[in-house]
PDB file of C-alpha atoms in Angstrom:
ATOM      1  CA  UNK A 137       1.168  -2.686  29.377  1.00 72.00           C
ATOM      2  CA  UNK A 138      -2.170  -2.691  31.083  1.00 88.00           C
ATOM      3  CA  UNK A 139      -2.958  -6.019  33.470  1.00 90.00           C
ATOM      4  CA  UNK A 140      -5.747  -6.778  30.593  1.00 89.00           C
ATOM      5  CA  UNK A 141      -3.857  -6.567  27.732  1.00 91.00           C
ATOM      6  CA  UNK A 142      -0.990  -8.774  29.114  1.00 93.00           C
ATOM      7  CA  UNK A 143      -4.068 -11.143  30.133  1.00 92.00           C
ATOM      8  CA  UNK A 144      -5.541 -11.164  26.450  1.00 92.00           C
ATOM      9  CA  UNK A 145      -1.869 -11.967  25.162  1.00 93.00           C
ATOM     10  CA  UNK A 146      -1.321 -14.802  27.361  1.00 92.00           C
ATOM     11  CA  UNK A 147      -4.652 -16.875  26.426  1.00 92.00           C
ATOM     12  CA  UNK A 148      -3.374 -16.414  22.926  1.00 91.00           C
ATOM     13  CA  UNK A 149      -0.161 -17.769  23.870  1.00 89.00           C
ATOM     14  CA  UNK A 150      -1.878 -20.848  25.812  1.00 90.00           C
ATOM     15  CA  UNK A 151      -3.991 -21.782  22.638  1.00 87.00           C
ATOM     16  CA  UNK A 152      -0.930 -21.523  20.342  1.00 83.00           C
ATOM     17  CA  UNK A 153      -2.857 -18.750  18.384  1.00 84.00           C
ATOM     18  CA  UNK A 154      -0.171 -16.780  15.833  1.00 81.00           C
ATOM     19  CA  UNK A 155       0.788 -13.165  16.191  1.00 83.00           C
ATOM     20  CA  UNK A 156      -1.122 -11.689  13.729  1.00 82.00           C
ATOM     21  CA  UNK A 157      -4.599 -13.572  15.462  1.00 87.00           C
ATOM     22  CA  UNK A 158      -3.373 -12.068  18.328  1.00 91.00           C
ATOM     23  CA  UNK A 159      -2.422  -8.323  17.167  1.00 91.00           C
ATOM     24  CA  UNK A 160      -6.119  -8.316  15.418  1.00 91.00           C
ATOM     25  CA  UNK A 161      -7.968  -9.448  18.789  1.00 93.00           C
ATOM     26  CA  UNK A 162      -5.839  -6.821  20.573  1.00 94.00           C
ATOM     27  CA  UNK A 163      -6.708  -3.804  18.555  1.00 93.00           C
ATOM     28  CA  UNK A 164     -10.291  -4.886  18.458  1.00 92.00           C
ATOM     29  CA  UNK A 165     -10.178  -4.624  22.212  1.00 93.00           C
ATOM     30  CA  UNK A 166      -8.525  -1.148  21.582  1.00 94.00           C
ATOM     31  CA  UNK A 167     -10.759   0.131  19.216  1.00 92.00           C
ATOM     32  CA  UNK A 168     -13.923  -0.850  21.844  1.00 92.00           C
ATOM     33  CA  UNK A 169     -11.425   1.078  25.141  1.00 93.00           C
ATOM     34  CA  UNK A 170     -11.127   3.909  22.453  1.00 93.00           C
ATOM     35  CA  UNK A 171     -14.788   3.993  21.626  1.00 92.00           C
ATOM     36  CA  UNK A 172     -16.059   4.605  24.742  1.00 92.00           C
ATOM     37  CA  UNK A 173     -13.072   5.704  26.376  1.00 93.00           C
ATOM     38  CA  UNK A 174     -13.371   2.988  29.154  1.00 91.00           C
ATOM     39  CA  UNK A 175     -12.428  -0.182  29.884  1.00 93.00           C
ATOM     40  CA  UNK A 176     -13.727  -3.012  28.471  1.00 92.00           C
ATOM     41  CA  UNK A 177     -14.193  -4.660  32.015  1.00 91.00           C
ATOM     42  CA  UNK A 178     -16.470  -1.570  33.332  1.00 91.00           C
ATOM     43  CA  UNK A 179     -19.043  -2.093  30.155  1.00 91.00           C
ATOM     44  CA  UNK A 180     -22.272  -2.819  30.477  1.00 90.00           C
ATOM     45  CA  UNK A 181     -23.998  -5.358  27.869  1.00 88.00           C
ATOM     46  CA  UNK A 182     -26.000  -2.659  26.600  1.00 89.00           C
ATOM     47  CA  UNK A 183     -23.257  -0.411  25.931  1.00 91.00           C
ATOM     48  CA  UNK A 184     -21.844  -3.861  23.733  1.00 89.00           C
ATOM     49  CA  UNK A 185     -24.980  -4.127  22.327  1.00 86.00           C
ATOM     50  CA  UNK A 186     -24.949  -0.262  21.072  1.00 89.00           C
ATOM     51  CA  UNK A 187     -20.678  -0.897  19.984  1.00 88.00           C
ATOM     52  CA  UNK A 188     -21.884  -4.026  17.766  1.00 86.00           C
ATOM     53  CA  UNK A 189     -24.535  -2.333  16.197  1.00 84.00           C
ATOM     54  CA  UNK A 190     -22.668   0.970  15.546  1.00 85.00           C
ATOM     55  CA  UNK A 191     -19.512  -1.524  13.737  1.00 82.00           C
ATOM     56  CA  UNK A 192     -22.074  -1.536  10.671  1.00 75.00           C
ATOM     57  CA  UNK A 193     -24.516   1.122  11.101  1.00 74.00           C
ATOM     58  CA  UNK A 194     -22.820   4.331  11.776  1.00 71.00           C
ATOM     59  CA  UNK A 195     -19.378   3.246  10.875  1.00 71.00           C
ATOM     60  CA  UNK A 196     -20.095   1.322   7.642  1.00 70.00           C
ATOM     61  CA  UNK A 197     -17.400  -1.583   8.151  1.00 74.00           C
ATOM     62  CA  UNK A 198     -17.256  -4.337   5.753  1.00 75.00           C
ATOM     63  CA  UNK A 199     -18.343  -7.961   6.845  1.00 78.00           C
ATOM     64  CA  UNK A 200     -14.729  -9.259   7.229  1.00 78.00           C
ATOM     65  CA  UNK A 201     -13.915  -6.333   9.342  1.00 83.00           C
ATOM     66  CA  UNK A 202     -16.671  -6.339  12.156  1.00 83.00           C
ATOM     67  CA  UNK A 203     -16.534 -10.785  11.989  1.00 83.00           C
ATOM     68  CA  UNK A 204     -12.710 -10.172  12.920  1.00 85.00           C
ATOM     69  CA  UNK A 205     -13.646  -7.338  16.137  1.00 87.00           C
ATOM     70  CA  UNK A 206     -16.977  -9.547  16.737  1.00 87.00           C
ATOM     71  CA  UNK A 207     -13.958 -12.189  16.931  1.00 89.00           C
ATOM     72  CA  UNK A 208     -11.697 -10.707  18.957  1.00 91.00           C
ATOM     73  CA  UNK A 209     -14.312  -8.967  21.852  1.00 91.00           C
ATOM     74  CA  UNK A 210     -15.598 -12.194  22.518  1.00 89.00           C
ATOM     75  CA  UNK A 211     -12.747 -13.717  22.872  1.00 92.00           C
ATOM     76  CA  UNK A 212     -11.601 -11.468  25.270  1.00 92.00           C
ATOM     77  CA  UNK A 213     -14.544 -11.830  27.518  1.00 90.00           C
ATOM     78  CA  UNK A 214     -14.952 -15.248  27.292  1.00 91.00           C
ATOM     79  CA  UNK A 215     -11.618 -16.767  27.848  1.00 92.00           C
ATOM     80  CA  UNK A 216     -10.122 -13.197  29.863  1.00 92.00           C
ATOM     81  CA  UNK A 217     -12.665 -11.629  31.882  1.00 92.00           C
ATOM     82  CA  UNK A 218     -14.751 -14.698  32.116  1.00 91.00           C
ATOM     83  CA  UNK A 219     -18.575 -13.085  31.289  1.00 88.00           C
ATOM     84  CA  UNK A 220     -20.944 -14.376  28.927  1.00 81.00           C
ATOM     85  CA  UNK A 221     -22.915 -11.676  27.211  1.00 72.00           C
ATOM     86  CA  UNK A 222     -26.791 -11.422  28.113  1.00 69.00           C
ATOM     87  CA  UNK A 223     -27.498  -9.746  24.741  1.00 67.00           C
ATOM     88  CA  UNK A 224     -27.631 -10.974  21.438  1.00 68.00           C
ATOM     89  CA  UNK A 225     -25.105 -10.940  19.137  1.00 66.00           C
ATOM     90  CA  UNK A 226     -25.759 -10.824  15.622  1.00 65.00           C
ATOM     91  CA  UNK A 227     -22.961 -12.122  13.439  1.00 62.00           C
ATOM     92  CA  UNK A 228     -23.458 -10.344   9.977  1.00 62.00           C
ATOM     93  CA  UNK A 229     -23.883 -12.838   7.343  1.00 67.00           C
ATOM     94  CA  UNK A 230     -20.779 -13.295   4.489  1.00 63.00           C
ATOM     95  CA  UNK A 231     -21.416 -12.323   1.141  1.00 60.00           C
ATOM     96  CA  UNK A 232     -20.436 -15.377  -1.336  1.00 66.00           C
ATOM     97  CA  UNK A 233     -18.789 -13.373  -4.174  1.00 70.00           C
ATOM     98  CA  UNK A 234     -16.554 -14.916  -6.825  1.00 74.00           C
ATOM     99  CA  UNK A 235     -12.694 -13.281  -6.763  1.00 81.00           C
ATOM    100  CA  UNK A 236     -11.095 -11.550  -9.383  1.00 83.00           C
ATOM    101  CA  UNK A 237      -9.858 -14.812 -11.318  1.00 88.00           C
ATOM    102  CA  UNK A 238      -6.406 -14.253 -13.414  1.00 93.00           C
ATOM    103  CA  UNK A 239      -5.938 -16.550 -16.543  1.00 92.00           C
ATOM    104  CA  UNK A 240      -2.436 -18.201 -17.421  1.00 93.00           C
ATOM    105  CA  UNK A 241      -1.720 -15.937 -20.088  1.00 95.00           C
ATOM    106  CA  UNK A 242      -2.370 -12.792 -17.816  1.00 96.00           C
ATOM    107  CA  UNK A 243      -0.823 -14.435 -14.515  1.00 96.00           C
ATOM    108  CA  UNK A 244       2.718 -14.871 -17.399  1.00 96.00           C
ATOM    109  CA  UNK A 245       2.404 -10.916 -18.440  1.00 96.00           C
ATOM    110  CA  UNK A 246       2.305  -9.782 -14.985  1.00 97.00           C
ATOM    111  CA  UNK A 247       5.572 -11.824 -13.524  1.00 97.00           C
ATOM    112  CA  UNK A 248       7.256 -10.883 -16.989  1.00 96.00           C
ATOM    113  CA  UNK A 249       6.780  -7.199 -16.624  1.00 96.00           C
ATOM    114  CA  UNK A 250       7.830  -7.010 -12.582  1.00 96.00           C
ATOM    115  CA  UNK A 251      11.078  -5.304 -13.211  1.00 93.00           C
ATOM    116  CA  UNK A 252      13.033  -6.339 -10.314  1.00 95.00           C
ATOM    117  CA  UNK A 253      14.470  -9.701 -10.029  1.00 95.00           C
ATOM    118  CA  UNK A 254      13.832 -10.608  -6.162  1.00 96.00           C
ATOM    119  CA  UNK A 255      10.114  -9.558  -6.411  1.00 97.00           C
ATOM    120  CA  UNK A 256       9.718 -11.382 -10.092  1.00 97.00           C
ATOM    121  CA  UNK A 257      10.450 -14.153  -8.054  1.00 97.00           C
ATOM    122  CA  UNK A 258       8.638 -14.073  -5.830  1.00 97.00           C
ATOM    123  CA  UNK A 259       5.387 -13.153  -7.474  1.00 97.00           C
ATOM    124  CA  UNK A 260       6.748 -16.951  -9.490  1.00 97.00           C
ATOM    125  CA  UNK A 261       6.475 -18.623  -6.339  1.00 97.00           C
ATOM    126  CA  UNK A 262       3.333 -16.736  -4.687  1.00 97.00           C
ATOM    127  CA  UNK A 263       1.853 -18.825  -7.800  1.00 96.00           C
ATOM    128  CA  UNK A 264       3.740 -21.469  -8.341  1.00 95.00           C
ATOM    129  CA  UNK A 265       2.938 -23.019  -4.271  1.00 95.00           C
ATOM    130  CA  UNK A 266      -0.315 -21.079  -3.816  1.00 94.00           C
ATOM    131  CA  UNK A 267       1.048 -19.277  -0.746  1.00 95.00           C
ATOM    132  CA  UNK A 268      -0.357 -16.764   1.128  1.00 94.00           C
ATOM    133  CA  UNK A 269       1.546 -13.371   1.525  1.00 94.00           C
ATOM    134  CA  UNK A 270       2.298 -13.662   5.154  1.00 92.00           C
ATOM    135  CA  UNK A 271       3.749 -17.488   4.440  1.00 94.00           C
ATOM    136  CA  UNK A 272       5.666 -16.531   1.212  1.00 96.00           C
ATOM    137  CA  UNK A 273       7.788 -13.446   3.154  1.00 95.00           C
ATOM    138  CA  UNK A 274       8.718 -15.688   6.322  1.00 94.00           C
ATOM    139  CA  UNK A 275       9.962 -18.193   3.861  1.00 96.00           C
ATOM    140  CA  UNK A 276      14.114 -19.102   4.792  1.00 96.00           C
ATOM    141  CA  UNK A 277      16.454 -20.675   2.556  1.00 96.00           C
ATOM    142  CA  UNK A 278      16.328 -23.493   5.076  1.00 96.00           C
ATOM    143  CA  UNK A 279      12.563 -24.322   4.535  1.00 96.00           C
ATOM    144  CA  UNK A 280      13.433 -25.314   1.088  1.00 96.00           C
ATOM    145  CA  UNK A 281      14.240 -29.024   0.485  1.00 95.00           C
ATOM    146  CA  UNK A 282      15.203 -29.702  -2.586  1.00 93.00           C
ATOM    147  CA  UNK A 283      15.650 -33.340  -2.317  1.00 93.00           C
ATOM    148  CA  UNK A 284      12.238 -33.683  -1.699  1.00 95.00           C
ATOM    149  CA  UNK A 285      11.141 -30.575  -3.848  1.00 95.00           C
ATOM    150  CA  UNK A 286       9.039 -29.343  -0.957  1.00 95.00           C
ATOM    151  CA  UNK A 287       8.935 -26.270   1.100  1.00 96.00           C
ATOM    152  CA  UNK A 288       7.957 -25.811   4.667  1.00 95.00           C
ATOM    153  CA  UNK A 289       5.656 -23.255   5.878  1.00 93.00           C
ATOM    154  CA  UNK A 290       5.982 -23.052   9.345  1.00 86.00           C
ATOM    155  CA  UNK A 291       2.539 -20.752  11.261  1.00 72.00           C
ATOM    156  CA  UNK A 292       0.363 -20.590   8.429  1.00 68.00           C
ATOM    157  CA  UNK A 293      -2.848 -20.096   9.204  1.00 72.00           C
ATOM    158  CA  UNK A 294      -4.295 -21.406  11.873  1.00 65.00           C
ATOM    159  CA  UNK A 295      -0.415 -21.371  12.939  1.00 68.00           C
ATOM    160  CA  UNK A 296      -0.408 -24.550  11.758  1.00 80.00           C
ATOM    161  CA  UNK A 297       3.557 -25.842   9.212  1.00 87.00           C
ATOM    162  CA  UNK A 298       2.983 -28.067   6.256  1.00 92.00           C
ATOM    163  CA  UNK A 299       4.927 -28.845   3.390  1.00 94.00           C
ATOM    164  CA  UNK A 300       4.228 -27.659  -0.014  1.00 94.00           C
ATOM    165  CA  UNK A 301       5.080 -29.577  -2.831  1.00 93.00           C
ATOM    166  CA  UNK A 302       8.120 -27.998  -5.474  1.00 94.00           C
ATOM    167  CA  UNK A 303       7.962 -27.943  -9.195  1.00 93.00           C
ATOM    168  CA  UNK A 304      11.820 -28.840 -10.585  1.00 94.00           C
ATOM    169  CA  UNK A 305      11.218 -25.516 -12.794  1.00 94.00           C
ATOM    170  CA  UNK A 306      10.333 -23.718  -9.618  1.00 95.00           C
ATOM    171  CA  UNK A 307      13.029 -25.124  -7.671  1.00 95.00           C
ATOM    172  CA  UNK A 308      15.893 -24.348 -10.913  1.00 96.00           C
ATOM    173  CA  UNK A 309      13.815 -20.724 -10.443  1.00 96.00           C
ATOM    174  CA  UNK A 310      14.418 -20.416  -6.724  1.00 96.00           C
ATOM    175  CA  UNK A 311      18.047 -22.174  -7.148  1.00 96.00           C
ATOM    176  CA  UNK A 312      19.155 -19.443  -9.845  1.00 96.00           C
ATOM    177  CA  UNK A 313      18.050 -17.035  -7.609  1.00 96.00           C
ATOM    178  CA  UNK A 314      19.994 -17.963  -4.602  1.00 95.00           C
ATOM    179  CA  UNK A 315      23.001 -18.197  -6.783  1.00 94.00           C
ATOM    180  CA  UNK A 316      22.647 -14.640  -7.289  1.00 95.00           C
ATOM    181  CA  UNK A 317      21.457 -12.911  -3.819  1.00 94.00           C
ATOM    182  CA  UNK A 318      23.230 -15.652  -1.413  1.00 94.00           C
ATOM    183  CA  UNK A 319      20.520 -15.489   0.833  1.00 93.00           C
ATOM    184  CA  UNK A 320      21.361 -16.492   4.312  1.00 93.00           C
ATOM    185  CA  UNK A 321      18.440 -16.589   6.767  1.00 95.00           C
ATOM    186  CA  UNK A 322      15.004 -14.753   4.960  1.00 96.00           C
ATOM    187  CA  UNK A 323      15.608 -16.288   1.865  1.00 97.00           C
ATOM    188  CA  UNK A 324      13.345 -12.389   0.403  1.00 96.00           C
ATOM    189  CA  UNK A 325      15.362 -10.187   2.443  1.00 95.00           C
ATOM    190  CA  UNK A 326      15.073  -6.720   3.108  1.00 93.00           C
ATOM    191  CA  UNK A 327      17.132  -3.984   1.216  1.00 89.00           C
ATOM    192  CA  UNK A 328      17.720  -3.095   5.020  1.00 90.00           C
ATOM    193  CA  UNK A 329      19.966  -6.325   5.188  1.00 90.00           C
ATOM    194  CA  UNK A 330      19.971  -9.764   4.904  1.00 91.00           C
ATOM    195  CA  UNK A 331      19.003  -9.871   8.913  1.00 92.00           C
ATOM    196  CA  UNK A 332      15.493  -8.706   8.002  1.00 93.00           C
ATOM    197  CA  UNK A 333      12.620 -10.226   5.765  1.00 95.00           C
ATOM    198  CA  UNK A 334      10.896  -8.264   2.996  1.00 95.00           C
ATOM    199  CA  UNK A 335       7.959  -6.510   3.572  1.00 93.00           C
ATOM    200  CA  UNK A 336       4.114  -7.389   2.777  1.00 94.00           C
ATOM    201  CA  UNK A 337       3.934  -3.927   1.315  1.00 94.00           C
ATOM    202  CA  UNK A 338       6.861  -4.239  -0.961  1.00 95.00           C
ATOM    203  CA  UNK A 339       5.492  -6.634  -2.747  1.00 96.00           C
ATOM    204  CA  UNK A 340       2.224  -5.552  -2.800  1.00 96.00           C
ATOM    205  CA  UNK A 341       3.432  -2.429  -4.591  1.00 96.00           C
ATOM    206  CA  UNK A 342       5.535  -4.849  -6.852  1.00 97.00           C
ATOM    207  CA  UNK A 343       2.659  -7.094  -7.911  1.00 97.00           C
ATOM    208  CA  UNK A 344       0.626  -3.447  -8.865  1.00 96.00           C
ATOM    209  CA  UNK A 345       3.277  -2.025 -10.815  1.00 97.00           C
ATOM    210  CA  UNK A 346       3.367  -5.109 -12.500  1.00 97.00           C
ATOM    211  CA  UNK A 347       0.003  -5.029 -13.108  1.00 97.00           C
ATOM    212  CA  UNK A 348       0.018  -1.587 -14.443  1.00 96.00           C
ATOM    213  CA  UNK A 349       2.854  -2.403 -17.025  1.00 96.00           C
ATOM    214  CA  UNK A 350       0.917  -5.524 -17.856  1.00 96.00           C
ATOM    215  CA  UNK A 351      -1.363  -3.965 -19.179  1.00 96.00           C
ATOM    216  CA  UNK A 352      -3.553  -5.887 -16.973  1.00 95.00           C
ATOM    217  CA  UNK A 353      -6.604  -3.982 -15.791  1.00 93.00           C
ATOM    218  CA  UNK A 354      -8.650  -6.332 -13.411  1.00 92.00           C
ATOM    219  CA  UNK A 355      -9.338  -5.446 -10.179  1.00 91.00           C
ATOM    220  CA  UNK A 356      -6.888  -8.018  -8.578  1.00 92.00           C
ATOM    221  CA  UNK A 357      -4.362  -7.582  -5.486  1.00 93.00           C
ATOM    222  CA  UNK A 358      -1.637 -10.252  -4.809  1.00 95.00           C
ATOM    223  CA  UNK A 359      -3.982 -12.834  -3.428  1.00 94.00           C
ATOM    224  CA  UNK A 360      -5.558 -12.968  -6.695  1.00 95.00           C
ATOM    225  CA  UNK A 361      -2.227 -15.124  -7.952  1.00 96.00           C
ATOM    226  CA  UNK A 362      -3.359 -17.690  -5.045  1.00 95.00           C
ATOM    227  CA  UNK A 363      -6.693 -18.076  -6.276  1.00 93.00           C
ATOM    228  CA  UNK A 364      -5.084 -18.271 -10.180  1.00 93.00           C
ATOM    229  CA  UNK A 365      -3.043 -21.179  -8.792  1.00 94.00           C
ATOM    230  CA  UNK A 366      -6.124 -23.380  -7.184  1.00 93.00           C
ATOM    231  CA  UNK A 367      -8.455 -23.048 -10.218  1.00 91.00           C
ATOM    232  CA  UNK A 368      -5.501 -23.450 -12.617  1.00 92.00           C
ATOM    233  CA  UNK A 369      -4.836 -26.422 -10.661  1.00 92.00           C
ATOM    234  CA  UNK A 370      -8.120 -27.808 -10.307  1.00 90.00           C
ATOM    235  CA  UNK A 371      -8.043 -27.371 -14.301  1.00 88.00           C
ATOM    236  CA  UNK A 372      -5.303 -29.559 -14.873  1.00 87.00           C
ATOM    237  CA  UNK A 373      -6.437 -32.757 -12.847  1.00 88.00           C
ATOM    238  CA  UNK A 374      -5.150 -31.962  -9.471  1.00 91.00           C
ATOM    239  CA  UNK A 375      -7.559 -34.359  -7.031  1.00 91.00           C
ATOM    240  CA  UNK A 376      -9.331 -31.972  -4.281  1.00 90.00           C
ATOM    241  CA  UNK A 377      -7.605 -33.339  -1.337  1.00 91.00           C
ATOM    242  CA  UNK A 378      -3.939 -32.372  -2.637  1.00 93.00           C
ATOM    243  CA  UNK A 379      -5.114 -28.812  -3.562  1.00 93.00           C
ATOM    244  CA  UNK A 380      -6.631 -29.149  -0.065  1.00 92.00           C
ATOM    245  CA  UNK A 381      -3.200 -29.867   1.728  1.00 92.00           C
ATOM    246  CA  UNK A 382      -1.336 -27.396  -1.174  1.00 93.00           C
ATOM    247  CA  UNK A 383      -3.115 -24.541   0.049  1.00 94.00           C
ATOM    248  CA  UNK A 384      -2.863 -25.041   4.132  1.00 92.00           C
ATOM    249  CA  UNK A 385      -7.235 -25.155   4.254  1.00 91.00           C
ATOM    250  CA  UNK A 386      -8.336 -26.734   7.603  1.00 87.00           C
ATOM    251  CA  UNK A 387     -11.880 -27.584   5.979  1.00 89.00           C
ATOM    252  CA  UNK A 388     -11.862 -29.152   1.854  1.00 89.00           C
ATOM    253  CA  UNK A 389     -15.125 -27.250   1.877  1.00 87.00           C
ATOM    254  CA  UNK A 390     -13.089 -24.009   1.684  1.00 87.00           C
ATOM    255  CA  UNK A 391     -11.218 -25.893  -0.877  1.00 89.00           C
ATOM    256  CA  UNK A 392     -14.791 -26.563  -2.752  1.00 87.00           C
ATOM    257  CA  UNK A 393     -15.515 -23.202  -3.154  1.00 85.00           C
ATOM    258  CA  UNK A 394     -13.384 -23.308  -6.053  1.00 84.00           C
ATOM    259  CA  UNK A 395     -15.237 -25.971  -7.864  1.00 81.00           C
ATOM    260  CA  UNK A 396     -18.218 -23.004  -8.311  1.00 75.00           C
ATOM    261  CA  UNK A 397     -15.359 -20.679  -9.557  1.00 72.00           C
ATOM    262  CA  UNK A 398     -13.995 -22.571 -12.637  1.00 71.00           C
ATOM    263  CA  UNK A 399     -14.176 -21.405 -16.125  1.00 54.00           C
ATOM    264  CA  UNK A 400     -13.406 -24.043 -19.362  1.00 52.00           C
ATOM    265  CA  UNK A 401     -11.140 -26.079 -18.670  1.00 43.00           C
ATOM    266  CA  UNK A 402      -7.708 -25.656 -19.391  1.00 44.00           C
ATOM    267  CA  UNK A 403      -4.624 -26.998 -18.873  1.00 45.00           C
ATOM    268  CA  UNK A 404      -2.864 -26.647 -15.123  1.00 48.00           C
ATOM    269  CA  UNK A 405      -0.445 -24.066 -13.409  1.00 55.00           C
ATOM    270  CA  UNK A 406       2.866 -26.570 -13.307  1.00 57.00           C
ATOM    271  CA  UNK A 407       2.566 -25.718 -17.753  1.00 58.00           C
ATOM    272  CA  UNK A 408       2.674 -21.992 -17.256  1.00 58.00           C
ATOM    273  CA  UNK A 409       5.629 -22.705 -14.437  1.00 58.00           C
ATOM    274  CA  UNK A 410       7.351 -24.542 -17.213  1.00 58.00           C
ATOM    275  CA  UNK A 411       7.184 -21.557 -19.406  1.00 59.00           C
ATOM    276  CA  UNK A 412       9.345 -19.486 -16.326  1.00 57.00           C
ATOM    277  CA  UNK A 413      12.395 -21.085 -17.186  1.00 51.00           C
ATOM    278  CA  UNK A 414      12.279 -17.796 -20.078  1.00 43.00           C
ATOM    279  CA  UNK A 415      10.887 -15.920 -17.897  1.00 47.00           C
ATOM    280  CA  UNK A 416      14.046 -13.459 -16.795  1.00 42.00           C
TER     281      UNK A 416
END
């Protein structure tokens, strides 16, 4: 490991940033060493002038991609190497376009029709709290209080825990299916072992097979059931702040955004959940 690299890793570690902030910063450094095939400490500013440029000009990136390299370079030479840039940098601006949004009656067909048990219920409880992927496969049995019917997600984003409030039908859901795997630690364990927590991919590929036998054709990925769960909530009463604090946002304005996004209303998520208890 390079002095730099082990540099870049610490001032992660001294602002408490999680892993995966600090794996994306790391291989945007990487990806500016590679492009050049220099150091990042020998550049000049025009040579980071002609790198920004090139993220969306020659190699066509989309705006999420070049904010999170944007994100990570200047990190690295502000808080690492210590150098302000003497060029400007121009931060591409973020489309505002409305997700894919799933209705009840589709999110139901697409956890009915996931043929595997563990991953059906998971997909129940990617919807049912409004997790994130990365939160719902760290979960352990031990997060799960079911006195309190609340679940804590410890490093979500920002690396920031926070509880997550439980249906009952959930929890009778998550119950029925620790009666049958006897989790110990992951609570969505690997088919490697119990020692070792399911994989993002696995379930991606679940959630599209599902899909698929659904008979549901949208152009939707996983995080689609997350944004099903805040407008379905939203739909049914649930005041802005608690969606707010349900979802792990740092800013309610992130939590607006849904606001723009509803259709009719309807009624909220926690019916459909009550429907699961069928749901095998």
């Amino acid at each position: 490991m390079t002095p730099l690299r082990q540099s870049l890793i610490d001032e992660c570690q001294i602002r408490g940033y999680s892993t995966r902030t600090r794996d994306t910063y790391i291989y945007a450094v990487e990806q500016l060493a590679k492009y050049y095939h220099q150091s990042p400490e020998k550049l000049t500013d025009e040579q980071l002038e002609q790198y920004f440029r090139s993220l969306s000009l020659e190699r066509g990136l989309s705006c999420s991609t070049i904010h999170v390299q944007l994100n990570g370079i200047h990190f690295l030479y502000k808080h690492v190497l210590k150098r302000t840039f003497c060029i400007e940098v121009v931060w591409p601006k973020r489309p505002r376009t409305i997700p894919i949004l799933l209705s009840k009656a589709e999110v139901k067909q697409i956890v009915a029709h996931c043929r595997h048990e563990k991953y059906r219920t998971m997909l129940k409880m990617y919807y049912g709290c409004g997790l994130r992927l990365n939160e719902l496969v760290h979960v352990k049995v031990q997060d799960i209080d079911g006195a309190r019917q609340t679940l804590r997600i410890h490093n979500g984003k920002g690396n920031k825990d926070r509880d997550v409030v439980l249906t009952m039908s959930l929890l009778h859901i998550l119950r029925a299916y620790w009666h049958h795997f006897r989790s110990t630690d992951w609570l969505f364990f690997s088919s490697r072992g119990m020692a070792f927590k399911v994989g993002n991919t696995s379930v991606q590929k679940a959630f599209r097979e599902a899909c698929k036998l659904a008979g549901v054709t949208k152009k939707c990925s996983i995080h689609s059931l997350r944004h099903a769960y805040a407008t379905h909530q939203l739909e049914g009463g649930m005041p802005l702040n608690q969606l707010q604090q349900q979802l792990g946002h740092a800013d309610i304005r992130t939590t607006q955004h849904y606001l723009h996004w509803l259709p009719e209303l309807n009624n909220g998520a926690q019916d459909l959940m009550a429907d699961w208890d069928g749901v095998s």
